[in-house]
Amino acid sequence: MLSQFQNKKDLDEKKVEVDGTQIEHEDYVETGNAGFNGSSSDGKSDTFIEPDEKELKRLMWKLDRRIIPYIALLYLCSYLDRINIGNAKIAGLMETIDITESEYNWALSIFFIGYVLFEVPANLVLKMLGPRIWISTIMIVWGAIMAAMAACRNGPELIAARFFLGVAECGLYPGVLFYLSVWYTRRQQALRIALFYGSSTLAGAFGGVLAYGIMHMDGLRGLHGWQWIFIIEAIPTLVLGALTYFVLPDYPEKAKFLNEREREIIVTRNKRDAGSASDTHFSWAQVGSTFVDWKIYAYSITYLCAAIPVYSFSMFMPSIVNGMGYTALNAQAMSSAPYAVAFVWCILNSYDADRRSERGFHMALSAFISLVGYILLITLSDVSSVALYIGAIVATTGAFGIVPPMTSWFSNNFGGHTRRSVAIALITSFGNTSGAISGQVYRANDAPKYMKGHLACLRDNMTPEEYRIASEGPELGEKHPGFRYVL
């Protein structure tokens, strides 16, 4: 008992750093008293021995090695499969099937209509089935749809395939955001989300280089280059979908790759971090309260405005670069550099956001960088292709840098598993309507400068505001006065 008391006293006097995230003892006092009763996660013990700095670092590194690279790889496949239609267009899609420019743009937009309609049900199913079963199932389904897109012969068939691709893919992104929130404390999430979301920028970079190589397969076995893009890029999705069932751990309480002590540390720290909003049971009352929470719609508007430039660049980057005067083949390869730079910025910006436990300023900074990039694209349109290319890199870097701190922000500020799960799905659902808008931003008749598209994205870079709320009543989640918001 004396040693345990001394251990607690030591925690009052020191600060522990874990993976770039500062965790002070005041966090344990401030949130722990409200929602933690001192028992272990399995209820077998009445005391919990605090881990020291070395033990925490070792455990966090173990979690990161097992979870982060794998979910990043899953999202890379997801993002690659949703944006490779832009590469397919440059590879001859428009010339070899019966499709108009208007139908092509609707094929881009229709993906997000299916995506938005089913995001909330998808996260509820994930909550019931568990991440391992649900994610593996949807990946196999969308991988099969992606491969089947190679058989499309006209615009309506492509539009139908893209709709169902969106329905299948909608469960991954909000599902993983919720998944990370049950494994890591709020101060640790922005960097992990950046590493996960950063794979979307790598998808853009990797997709351009891959499409450059695949275009050389044009004519092989009687298939066009764009058909090979759909087929080859579907294969990793199908393989990873099968592997996910065996590789991805569900929740900390049931994780077999952790021992009992490690599970106890994770569950206890997460309970203390959540404070009064640490409930994990499913609640229809929480589902209903989430739909009428004003924060949902404030975050959704912010997300929608921030995501329009991201999706616009993702789907039209090869065409934008092609419009700068580069050949179709070179445009595929040159569309990679803006994403590579954006990936580095996403990581650095989110690392600092976690270190400072702050979100709004880091979002505003990225929005400003994107603003500068779009101004360069508009004002230098008659100068040179090199100047335009630099502008595209700056705009892409800022646009992608907004998303990781933003998604960790609203993930941090909803308490209770059910409320958080539904909130994440609702916000991303509303926000992803930007994808439907983005499909109409860069029109063929605006080529090669795409001035109207750049102006539209410039207007949508808005700086977010801070949100707080606290009240009393049943099933409050993050509304409980003991809950601490991340700003």
CSV table of C-alpha atoms in Angstrom, one decimal:
chain,number,residue,atom,x,y,z
A,1,MET,CA,0.0,0.0,0.0
A,2,LEU,CA,2.9,2.4,0.8
A,3,SER,CA,4.5,1.7,-2.5
A,4,GLN,CA,1.2,2.4,-4.4
A,5,PHE,CA,0.8,5.6,-2.5
A,6,GLN,CA,4.3,6.7,-3.4
A,7,ASN,CA,3.7,5.8,-7.0
A,8,LYS,CA,0.6,8.0,-7.1
A,9,LYS,CA,2.5,10.8,-5.5
A,10,ASP,CA,5.3,10.6,-8.1
A,11,LEU,CA,2.7,10.9,-10.8
A,12,ASP,CA,1.6,14.3,-9.4
A,13,GLU,CA,5.1,15.6,-9.9
A,14,LYS,CA,6.1,14.3,-13.3
A,15,LYS,CA,4.9,14.5,-16.9
A,16,VAL,CA,4.9,11.4,-19.0
A,17,GLU,CA,5.5,11.6,-22.8
A,18,VAL,CA,4.2,8.8,-25.0
A,19,ASP,CA,4.7,8.9,-28.7
A,20,GLY,CA,4.7,12.7,-28.9
A,21,THR,CA,1.6,13.0,-26.8
A,22,GLN,CA,1.9,14.7,-23.4
A,23,ILE,CA,-0.1,13.0,-20.7
A,24,GLU,CA,0.0,14.9,-17.4
A,25,HIS,CA,-1.2,13.6,-14.1
A,26,GLU,CA,-3.9,16.3,-14.0
A,27,ASP,CA,-5.7,14.3,-16.8
A,28,TYR,CA,-6.0,11.3,-14.4
A,29,VAL,CA,-7.4,13.5,-11.6
A,30,GLU,CA,-9.6,15.6,-13.8
A,31,THR,CA,-11.3,12.9,-15.8
A,32,GLY,CA,-10.6,9.9,-13.7
A,33,ASN,CA,-12.6,11.0,-10.6
A,34,ALA,CA,-15.7,11.5,-12.7
A,35,GLY,CA,-15.9,8.1,-14.4
A,36,PHE,CA,-13.4,5.7,-13.0
A,37,ASN,CA,-13.9,3.7,-9.8
A,38,GLY,CA,-10.5,2.2,-9.4
A,39,SER,CA,-11.3,-1.3,-10.5
A,40,SER,CA,-9.5,-3.1,-13.4
A,41,SER,CA,-11.2,-3.6,-16.8
A,42,ASP,CA,-12.3,-7.1,-16.0
A,43,GLY,CA,-13.4,-6.3,-12.5
A,44,LYS,CA,-11.0,-8.8,-10.9
A,45,SER,CA,-9.0,-6.3,-8.9
A,46,ASP,CA,-9.8,-3.3,-6.8
A,47,THR,CA,-6.5,-1.5,-7.4
A,48,PHE,CA,-4.6,-0.4,-10.5
A,49,ILE,CA,-0.9,0.0,-10.6
A,50,GLU,CA,0.1,2.9,-12.8
A,51,PRO,CA,2.5,2.1,-15.6
A,52,ASP,CA,5.7,4.0,-15.7
A,53,GLU,CA,7.0,5.9,-18.7
A,54,LYS,CA,9.0,3.0,-20.1
A,55,GLU,CA,6.0,0.6,-19.9
A,56,LEU,CA,3.6,3.0,-21.5
A,57,LYS,CA,6.0,3.7,-24.4
A,58,ARG,CA,6.5,0.0,-25.0
A,59,LEU,CA,2.7,-0.6,-25.0
A,60,MET,CA,1.9,2.3,-27.3
A,61,TRP,CA,4.6,1.2,-29.7
A,62,LYS,CA,3.1,-2.3,-29.7
A,63,LEU,CA,-0.3,-0.9,-30.5
A,64,ASP,CA,1.0,1.4,-33.2
A,65,ARG,CA,2.9,-1.4,-34.9
A,66,ARG,CA,-0.1,-3.7,-34.9
A,67,ILE,CA,-2.9,-1.2,-35.8
A,68,ILE,CA,-1.8,1.9,-37.6
A,69,PRO,CA,0.1,0.5,-40.6
A,70,TYR,CA,-2.6,-2.0,-41.4
A,71,ILE,CA,-5.6,0.4,-41.2
A,72,ALA,CA,-3.5,2.9,-43.3
A,73,LEU,CA,-3.1,0.2,-45.9
A,74,LEU,CA,-6.8,-0.4,-45.9
A,75,TYR,CA,-7.6,3.2,-46.4
A,76,LEU,CA,-5.0,3.5,-49.2
A,77,CYS,CA,-6.8,0.8,-51.1
A,78,SER,CA,-10.2,2.5,-50.4
A,79,TYR,CA,-9.1,5.9,-51.6
A,80,LEU,CA,-7.2,4.5,-54.6
A,81,ASP,CA,-10.3,2.6,-55.6
A,82,ARG,CA,-12.6,5.7,-55.4
A,83,ILE,CA,-10.2,8.1,-57.3
A,84,ASN,CA,-8.7,5.9,-59.9
A,85,ILE,CA,-11.5,6.8,-62.2
A,86,GLY,CA,-9.6,10.1,-62.8
A,87,ASN,CA,-6.6,8.0,-64.0
A,88,ALA,CA,-8.9,5.9,-66.1
A,89,LYS,CA,-10.2,8.9,-67.9
A,90,ILE,CA,-6.7,9.9,-69.0
A,91,ALA,CA,-6.0,6.3,-69.9
A,92,GLY,CA,-8.7,6.3,-72.6
A,93,LEU,CA,-12.0,5.6,-70.8
A,94,MET,CA,-13.9,8.4,-72.5
A,95,GLU,CA,-12.8,7.3,-76.0
A,96,THR,CA,-13.6,3.6,-75.7
A,97,ILE,CA,-17.0,3.4,-74.0
A,98,ASP,CA,-20.3,5.2,-74.9
A,99,ILE,CA,-20.2,8.0,-72.3
A,100,THR,CA,-20.7,11.8,-72.3
A,101,GLU,CA,-18.8,14.3,-70.2
A,102,SER,CA,-21.9,14.9,-68.2
A,103,GLU,CA,-22.4,11.2,-67.5
A,104,TYR,CA,-18.7,11.0,-66.4
A,105,ASN,CA,-19.2,13.8,-63.9
A,106,TRP,CA,-22.3,12.1,-62.5
A,107,ALA,CA,-20.3,8.9,-62.2
A,108,LEU,CA,-17.9,10.9,-59.9
A,109,SER,CA,-20.7,12.4,-57.9
A,110,ILE,CA,-23.0,9.3,-57.6
A,111,PHE,CA,-20.3,7.5,-55.6
A,112,PHE,CA,-20.8,9.9,-52.7
A,113,ILE,CA,-24.6,9.7,-52.8
A,114,GLY,CA,-24.4,6.0,-52.0
A,115,TYR,CA,-21.6,6.7,-49.5
A,116,VAL,CA,-23.6,9.3,-47.6
A,117,LEU,CA,-26.9,7.4,-47.5
A,118,PHE,CA,-25.4,4.4,-45.7
A,119,GLU,CA,-22.7,5.8,-43.4
A,120,VAL,CA,-24.8,5.9,-40.3
A,121,PRO,CA,-26.2,2.4,-40.7
A,122,ALA,CA,-22.7,1.1,-41.5
A,123,ASN,CA,-21.3,2.4,-38.2
A,124,LEU,CA,-24.2,1.0,-36.3
A,125,VAL,CA,-23.6,-2.4,-37.9
A,126,LEU,CA,-19.9,-2.1,-37.0
A,127,LYS,CA,-20.8,-1.5,-33.4
A,128,MET,CA,-22.9,-4.7,-33.4
A,129,LEU,CA,-20.7,-7.0,-35.5
A,130,GLY,CA,-17.3,-5.7,-34.5
A,131,PRO,CA,-14.6,-4.1,-36.8
A,132,ARG,CA,-13.0,-7.4,-37.8
A,133,ILE,CA,-16.1,-9.0,-39.4
A,134,TRP,CA,-17.6,-5.8,-40.8
A,135,ILE,CA,-14.5,-4.3,-42.4
A,136,SER,CA,-13.4,-7.6,-44.0
A,137,THR,CA,-16.9,-8.0,-45.5
A,138,ILE,CA,-17.2,-4.6,-47.1
A,139,MET,CA,-13.7,-4.7,-48.5
A,140,ILE,CA,-14.4,-7.9,-50.4
A,141,VAL,CA,-17.6,-6.5,-51.7
A,142,TRP,CA,-16.1,-3.2,-53.0
A,143,GLY,CA,-13.1,-5.1,-54.4
A,144,ALA,CA,-15.4,-7.2,-56.5
A,145,ILE,CA,-17.3,-4.1,-57.7
A,146,MET,CA,-14.1,-2.4,-58.6
A,147,ALA,CA,-12.9,-5.3,-60.7
A,148,ALA,CA,-16.3,-5.5,-62.4
A,149,MET,CA,-16.1,-1.9,-63.5
A,150,ALA,CA,-13.7,-3.0,-66.2
A,151,ALA,CA,-16.7,-4.5,-68.0
A,152,CYS,CA,-18.7,-1.2,-68.2
A,153,ARG,CA,-19.7,-0.4,-71.7
A,154,ASN,CA,-21.5,2.9,-71.3
A,155,GLY,CA,-22.2,5.8,-69.0
A,156,PRO,CA,-25.3,4.4,-67.2
A,157,GLU,CA,-23.4,1.2,-66.3
A,158,LEU,CA,-20.5,3.1,-65.0
A,159,ILE,CA,-22.8,5.3,-62.9
A,160,ALA,CA,-24.6,2.3,-61.4
A,161,ALA,CA,-21.2,0.6,-60.5
A,162,ARG,CA,-19.9,3.8,-58.9
A,163,PHE,CA,-23.1,4.1,-56.8
A,164,PHE,CA,-22.7,0.6,-55.3
A,165,LEU,CA,-19.0,1.2,-54.9
A,166,GLY,CA,-19.9,4.1,-52.6
A,167,VAL,CA,-22.4,2.0,-50.7
A,168,ALA,CA,-19.7,-0.7,-50.1
A,169,GLU,CA,-16.9,1.7,-49.2
A,170,CYS,CA,-18.9,3.9,-46.8
A,171,GLY,CA,-18.3,1.8,-43.7
A,172,LEU,CA,-14.5,2.0,-43.7
A,173,TYR,CA,-13.6,5.7,-43.0
A,174,PRO,CA,-16.1,6.5,-40.2
A,175,GLY,CA,-15.6,3.0,-38.9
A,176,VAL,CA,-11.9,3.4,-38.5
A,177,LEU,CA,-12.3,6.9,-36.9
A,178,PHE,CA,-14.5,5.3,-34.3
A,179,TYR,CA,-12.1,2.3,-34.0
A,180,LEU,CA,-9.2,4.5,-33.2
A,181,SER,CA,-11.2,6.4,-30.6
A,182,VAL,CA,-11.6,3.2,-28.5
A,183,TRP,CA,-7.9,2.3,-28.7
A,184,TYR,CA,-6.3,5.7,-28.0
A,185,THR,CA,-6.8,8.6,-25.7
A,186,ARG,CA,-8.0,11.9,-27.2
A,187,ARG,CA,-4.6,13.5,-27.0
A,188,GLN,CA,-3.1,10.6,-29.0
A,189,GLN,CA,-5.6,10.5,-31.8
A,190,ALA,CA,-4.7,13.4,-34.2
A,191,LEU,CA,-1.3,11.9,-35.1
A,192,ARG,CA,-2.7,8.4,-35.5
A,193,ILE,CA,-5.6,9.8,-37.7
A,194,ALA,CA,-3.0,11.7,-39.7
A,195,LEU,CA,-1.0,8.5,-40.3
A,196,PHE,CA,-4.2,6.7,-41.3
A,197,TYR,CA,-5.6,9.6,-43.4
A,198,GLY,CA,-2.2,10.3,-44.9
A,199,SER,CA,-2.5,7.1,-46.8
A,200,SER,CA,-5.1,8.9,-48.9
A,201,THR,CA,-2.4,11.3,-50.1
A,202,LEU,CA,-0.1,8.4,-50.7
A,203,ALA,CA,-2.9,6.8,-52.7
A,204,GLY,CA,-2.9,9.9,-54.9
A,205,ALA,CA,0.9,9.7,-55.3
A,206,PHE,CA,1.0,6.0,-55.7
A,207,GLY,CA,-2.0,5.9,-58.0
A,208,GLY,CA,-0.4,8.3,-60.5
A,209,VAL,CA,2.8,6.3,-60.7
A,210,LEU,CA,0.8,3.0,-60.9
A,211,ALA,CA,-1.5,4.3,-63.6
A,212,TYR,CA,1.6,5.5,-65.5
A,213,GLY,CA,2.9,1.9,-65.5
A,214,ILE,CA,-0.5,0.3,-66.2
A,215,MET,CA,-1.1,2.5,-69.3
A,216,HIS,CA,1.8,0.6,-70.9
A,217,MET,CA,-0.4,-2.5,-70.7
A,218,ASP,CA,-2.9,-1.1,-73.1
A,219,GLY,CA,-3.9,-3.8,-75.6
A,220,LEU,CA,-2.7,-6.7,-73.5
A,221,ARG,CA,-5.2,-9.6,-73.8
A,222,GLY,CA,-7.5,-7.3,-75.7
A,223,LEU,CA,-8.1,-4.9,-72.8
A,224,HIS,CA,-7.6,-1.2,-72.7
A,225,GLY,CA,-5.3,0.6,-70.2
A,226,TRP,CA,-8.3,1.9,-68.2
A,227,GLN,CA,-9.7,-1.6,-67.8
A,228,TRP,CA,-6.3,-2.8,-66.4
A,229,ILE,CA,-6.4,0.0,-63.9
A,230,PHE,CA,-9.7,-1.1,-62.4
A,231,ILE,CA,-8.7,-4.8,-62.4
A,232,ILE,CA,-5.2,-4.5,-61.0
A,233,GLU,CA,-6.1,-2.0,-58.3
A,234,ALA,CA,-9.0,-4.3,-57.2
A,235,ILE,CA,-6.6,-7.2,-56.4
A,236,PRO,CA,-5.0,-5.7,-53.2
A,237,THR,CA,-8.4,-4.8,-51.9
A,238,LEU,CA,-9.7,-8.4,-52.2
A,239,VAL,CA,-6.6,-9.9,-50.6
A,240,LEU,CA,-6.6,-7.4,-47.7
A,241,GLY,CA,-10.3,-8.0,-47.2
A,242,ALA,CA,-9.7,-11.6,-46.6
A,243,LEU,CA,-6.7,-11.0,-44.4
A,244,THR,CA,-8.6,-8.4,-42.2
A,245,TYR,CA,-10.7,-11.0,-40.6
A,246,PHE,CA,-7.6,-12.7,-39.2
A,247,VAL,CA,-5.3,-9.7,-38.7
A,248,LEU,CA,-7.4,-6.8,-37.3
A,249,PRO,CA,-8.0,-6.9,-33.6
A,250,ASP,CA,-11.5,-5.9,-32.5
A,251,TYR,CA,-11.5,-4.0,-29.2
A,252,PRO,CA,-9.0,-3.7,-26.3
A,253,GLU,CA,-11.0,-5.8,-23.9
A,254,LYS,CA,-10.8,-8.8,-26.3
A,255,ALA,CA,-7.4,-8.2,-28.0
A,256,LYS,CA,-5.5,-11.5,-28.1
A,257,PHE,CA,-2.2,-9.9,-29.0
A,258,LEU,CA,-2.2,-8.1,-25.6
A,259,ASN,CA,-1.7,-9.7,-22.2
A,260,GLU,CA,-4.0,-9.1,-19.3
A,261,ARG,CA,-1.8,-6.3,-17.9
A,262,GLU,CA,-1.7,-4.5,-21.2
A,263,ARG,CA,-5.4,-4.7,-21.7
A,264,GLU,CA,-6.0,-3.3,-18.2
A,265,ILE,CA,-3.7,-0.3,-18.9
A,266,ILE,CA,-5.4,0.6,-22.2
A,267,VAL,CA,-9.0,0.2,-20.9
A,268,THR,CA,-8.2,2.1,-17.7
A,269,ARG,CA,-6.5,5.0,-19.4
A,270,ASN,CA,-9.3,5.3,-21.9
A,271,LYS,CA,-12.0,5.3,-19.2
A,272,ARG,CA,-10.1,8.0,-17.3
A,273,ASP,CA,-9.7,10.1,-20.5
A,274,ALA,CA,-13.4,9.8,-21.3
A,275,GLY,CA,-14.4,10.6,-17.7
A,276,SER,CA,-18.1,10.6,-17.1
A,277,ALA,CA,-18.7,9.7,-20.8
A,278,SER,CA,-17.1,6.3,-20.7
A,279,ASP,CA,-20.2,4.1,-21.2
A,280,THR,CA,-19.8,1.4,-23.8
A,281,HIS,CA,-23.3,0.0,-24.0
A,282,PHE,CA,-25.6,0.5,-27.0
A,283,SER,CA,-28.3,3.0,-26.4
A,284,TRP,CA,-31.1,4.2,-28.7
A,285,ALA,CA,-31.5,7.3,-26.4
A,286,GLN,CA,-27.9,8.2,-27.3
A,287,VAL,CA,-28.6,7.6,-31.0
A,288,GLY,CA,-31.6,10.0,-30.8
A,289,SER,CA,-29.8,12.7,-28.9
A,290,THR,CA,-27.0,12.7,-31.4
A,291,PHE,CA,-29.3,13.6,-34.3
A,292,VAL,CA,-30.6,16.8,-32.5
A,293,ASP,CA,-27.2,18.0,-31.2
A,294,TRP,CA,-26.3,21.3,-32.8
A,295,LYS,CA,-22.6,20.4,-32.8
A,296,ILE,CA,-23.2,17.7,-35.4
A,297,TYR,CA,-24.4,20.3,-37.9
A,298,ALA,CA,-21.7,22.8,-37.1
A,299,TYR,CA,-19.0,20.2,-37.6
A,300,SER,CA,-20.7,18.9,-40.7
A,301,ILE,CA,-20.6,22.3,-42.4
A,302,THR,CA,-17.0,22.7,-41.5
A,303,TYR,CA,-16.2,19.3,-42.9
A,304,LEU,CA,-18.2,19.8,-46.1
A,305,CYS,CA,-16.3,23.0,-46.9
A,306,ALA,CA,-12.9,21.5,-46.1
A,307,ALA,CA,-13.5,18.3,-48.1
A,308,ILE,CA,-14.6,19.9,-51.4
A,309,PRO,CA,-11.0,20.9,-52.4
A,310,VAL,CA,-9.7,17.5,-51.2
A,311,TYR,CA,-12.1,15.5,-53.3
A,312,SER,CA,-11.9,17.8,-56.3
A,313,PHE,CA,-8.1,17.5,-56.4
A,314,SER,CA,-8.3,13.7,-55.8
A,315,MET,CA,-10.6,13.1,-58.8
A,316,PHE,CA,-9.3,15.7,-61.2
A,317,MET,CA,-5.6,16.1,-60.5
A,318,PRO,CA,-4.5,14.1,-63.6
A,319,SER,CA,-6.8,16.3,-65.8
A,320,ILE,CA,-5.6,19.5,-64.1
A,321,VAL,CA,-2.0,18.6,-64.7
A,322,ASN,CA,-2.8,17.5,-68.2
A,323,GLY,CA,-4.4,21.0,-68.8
A,324,MET,CA,-1.1,22.7,-67.8
A,325,GLY,CA,0.3,21.4,-71.1
A,326,TYR,CA,1.8,18.0,-70.1
A,327,THR,CA,1.1,14.9,-72.0
A,328,ALA,CA,-1.5,12.4,-70.7
A,329,LEU,CA,1.3,9.9,-69.8
A,330,ASN,CA,3.4,12.5,-68.0
A,331,ALA,CA,0.3,13.9,-66.3
A,332,GLN,CA,-0.3,10.5,-64.6
A,333,ALA,CA,3.2,10.6,-63.1
A,334,MET,CA,3.4,14.3,-62.3
A,335,SER,CA,0.1,14.1,-60.4
A,336,SER,CA,2.0,12.2,-57.6
A,337,ALA,CA,4.3,15.0,-56.3
A,338,PRO,CA,1.5,17.2,-54.8
A,339,TYR,CA,0.2,14.2,-52.7
A,340,ALA,CA,3.7,13.3,-51.5
A,341,VAL,CA,4.3,16.8,-50.1
A,342,ALA,CA,0.8,16.8,-48.6
A,343,PHE,CA,1.5,13.6,-46.8
A,344,VAL,CA,4.5,15.1,-45.1
A,345,TRP,CA,2.6,18.2,-44.0
A,346,CYS,CA,-0.3,16.1,-42.7
A,347,ILE,CA,2.0,14.2,-40.4
A,348,LEU,CA,3.9,17.3,-39.1
A,349,ASN,CA,0.8,19.4,-38.6
A,350,SER,CA,-1.1,16.6,-36.7
A,351,TYR,CA,2.0,15.7,-34.6
A,352,ASP,CA,2.1,19.3,-33.4
A,353,ALA,CA,-1.7,19.4,-32.9
A,354,ASP,CA,-1.4,16.3,-30.6
A,355,ARG,CA,1.6,17.7,-28.8
A,356,ARG,CA,-0.3,20.9,-28.0
A,357,SER,CA,-3.6,19.2,-27.5
A,358,GLU,CA,-5.2,21.8,-29.9
A,359,ARG,CA,-7.1,21.4,-33.2
A,360,GLY,CA,-8.7,24.7,-34.4
A,361,PHE,CA,-5.5,26.7,-35.1
A,362,HIS,CA,-3.9,23.8,-37.0
A,363,MET,CA,-6.9,23.5,-39.2
A,364,ALA,CA,-6.9,27.3,-39.9
A,365,LEU,CA,-3.2,27.2,-40.7
A,366,SER,CA,-3.7,24.5,-43.3
A,367,ALA,CA,-6.7,26.3,-44.7
A,368,PHE,CA,-4.5,29.4,-45.2
A,369,ILE,CA,-1.9,27.4,-47.0
A,370,SER,CA,-4.6,26.0,-49.3
A,371,LEU,CA,-5.9,29.5,-49.9
A,372,VAL,CA,-2.5,30.7,-51.0
A,373,GLY,CA,-2.2,27.7,-53.4
A,374,TYR,CA,-5.6,28.5,-55.1
A,375,ILE,CA,-4.7,32.2,-55.4
A,376,LEU,CA,-1.5,31.1,-57.2
A,377,LEU,CA,-3.5,28.8,-59.5
A,378,ILE,CA,-5.8,31.6,-60.4
A,379,THR,CA,-3.4,34.5,-60.8
A,380,LEU,CA,-0.6,32.6,-62.5
A,381,SER,CA,-2.8,30.9,-65.1
A,382,ASP,CA,-1.0,32.8,-67.9
A,383,VAL,CA,2.5,32.7,-66.6
A,384,SER,CA,3.9,29.2,-66.9
A,385,SER,CA,3.1,25.6,-66.4
A,386,VAL,CA,5.8,25.3,-63.7
A,387,ALA,CA,4.2,28.1,-61.7
A,388,LEU,CA,0.8,26.5,-62.0
A,389,TYR,CA,2.3,23.1,-60.9
A,390,ILE,CA,3.8,24.8,-57.8
A,391,GLY,CA,0.4,26.3,-57.0
A,392,ALA,CA,-1.2,22.9,-57.3
A,393,ILE,CA,1.3,21.5,-54.8
A,394,VAL,CA,0.7,24.3,-52.3
A,395,ALA,CA,-3.1,24.1,-52.6
A,396,THR,CA,-3.1,20.3,-52.3
A,397,THR,CA,-0.8,20.4,-49.2
A,398,GLY,CA,-3.1,22.8,-47.4
A,399,ALA,CA,-6.3,21.1,-48.4
A,400,PHE,CA,-5.3,17.7,-47.2
A,401,GLY,CA,-3.7,19.1,-44.0
A,402,ILE,CA,-7.0,20.3,-42.7
A,403,VAL,CA,-8.7,16.9,-42.4
A,404,PRO,CA,-6.7,15.0,-39.8
A,405,PRO,CA,-7.0,17.6,-37.0
A,406,MET,CA,-10.6,18.2,-38.0
A,407,THR,CA,-11.6,14.5,-37.8
A,408,SER,CA,-9.8,14.0,-34.5
A,409,TRP,CA,-11.5,17.2,-33.2
A,410,PHE,CA,-15.1,15.9,-33.5
A,411,SER,CA,-14.1,12.4,-32.6
A,412,ASN,CA,-12.6,13.8,-29.3
A,413,ASN,CA,-15.7,15.9,-28.4
A,414,PHE,CA,-18.4,13.2,-28.3
A,415,GLY,CA,-18.6,10.9,-25.3
A,416,GLY,CA,-20.0,7.4,-25.1
A,417,HIS,CA,-19.4,4.6,-27.6
A,418,THR,CA,-22.9,4.9,-29.2
A,419,ARG,CA,-22.9,8.7,-29.4
A,420,ARG,CA,-19.4,8.8,-30.8
A,421,SER,CA,-20.1,6.1,-33.3
A,422,VAL,CA,-23.3,7.8,-34.6
A,423,ALA,CA,-21.7,11.3,-34.4
A,424,ILE,CA,-18.7,10.3,-36.5
A,425,ALA,CA,-20.9,8.7,-39.1
A,426,LEU,CA,-23.3,11.6,-39.3
A,427,ILE,CA,-20.6,14.3,-39.6
A,428,THR,CA,-18.7,12.4,-42.2
A,429,SER,CA,-21.9,11.5,-44.0
A,430,PHE,CA,-22.9,15.2,-44.3
A,431,GLY,CA,-19.4,16.2,-45.0
A,432,ASN,CA,-19.0,13.7,-47.8
A,433,THR,CA,-21.8,15.2,-49.7
A,434,SER,CA,-18.9,17.4,-50.8
A,435,GLY,CA,-17.8,14.5,-52.9
A,436,ALA,CA,-21.0,14.8,-54.9
A,437,ILE,CA,-20.4,18.5,-55.3
A,438,SER,CA,-16.7,18.0,-56.2
A,439,GLY,CA,-17.6,15.8,-59.1
A,440,GLN,CA,-19.2,18.9,-60.7
A,441,VAL,CA,-16.5,21.4,-59.8
A,442,TYR,CA,-14.0,20.8,-62.7
A,443,ARG,CA,-16.0,20.7,-65.9
A,444,ALA,CA,-14.6,19.7,-69.3
A,445,ASN,CA,-15.7,23.0,-70.9
A,446,ASP,CA,-13.5,24.8,-68.3
A,447,ALA,CA,-10.3,23.0,-69.5
A,448,PRO,CA,-7.4,23.6,-69.6
A,449,LYS,CA,-7.2,26.3,-67.0
A,450,TYR,CA,-10.2,25.2,-64.8
A,451,MET,CA,-10.6,28.7,-63.5
A,452,LYS,CA,-14.2,28.2,-62.3
A,453,GLY,CA,-13.2,25.1,-60.4
A,454,HIS,CA,-10.3,26.8,-58.6
A,455,LEU,CA,-12.6,29.7,-57.6
A,456,ALA,CA,-15.2,27.3,-56.3
A,457,CYS,CA,-12.6,25.5,-54.1
A,458,LEU,CA,-11.1,28.8,-53.0
A,459,ARG,CA,-14.5,30.0,-51.6
A,460,ASP,CA,-15.0,26.7,-49.7
A,461,ASN,CA,-11.8,27.1,-47.5
A,462,MET,CA,-13.5,28.4,-44.3
A,463,THR,CA,-11.9,28.7,-40.8
A,464,PRO,CA,-13.7,26.6,-38.2
A,465,GLU,CA,-14.9,27.9,-34.8
A,466,GLU,CA,-14.7,26.3,-31.4
A,467,TYR,CA,-17.6,24.5,-29.9
A,468,ARG,CA,-18.5,23.7,-26.3
A,469,ILE,CA,-21.6,22.6,-24.4
A,470,ALA,CA,-22.4,21.2,-21.0
A,471,SER,CA,-25.7,20.4,-19.3
A,472,GLU,CA,-27.4,17.8,-17.1
A,473,GLY,CA,-29.6,14.9,-17.7
A,474,PRO,CA,-29.6,11.1,-18.6
A,475,GLU,CA,-27.5,9.7,-21.4
A,476,LEU,CA,-25.4,12.9,-21.7
A,477,GLY,CA,-22.2,11.5,-23.2
A,478,GLU,CA,-19.9,14.4,-23.8
A,479,LYS,CA,-22.5,16.9,-22.4
A,480,HIS,CA,-21.7,15.8,-18.9
A,481,PRO,CA,-19.9,18.7,-17.0
A,482,GLY,CA,-17.1,16.3,-16.1
A,483,PHE,CA,-16.3,15.8,-19.8
A,484,ARG,CA,-13.4,17.9,-21.2
A,485,TYR,CA,-13.5,19.1,-24.8
A,486,VAL,CA,-10.4,19.2,-27.0
A,487,LEU,CA,-10.1,22.6,-28.7
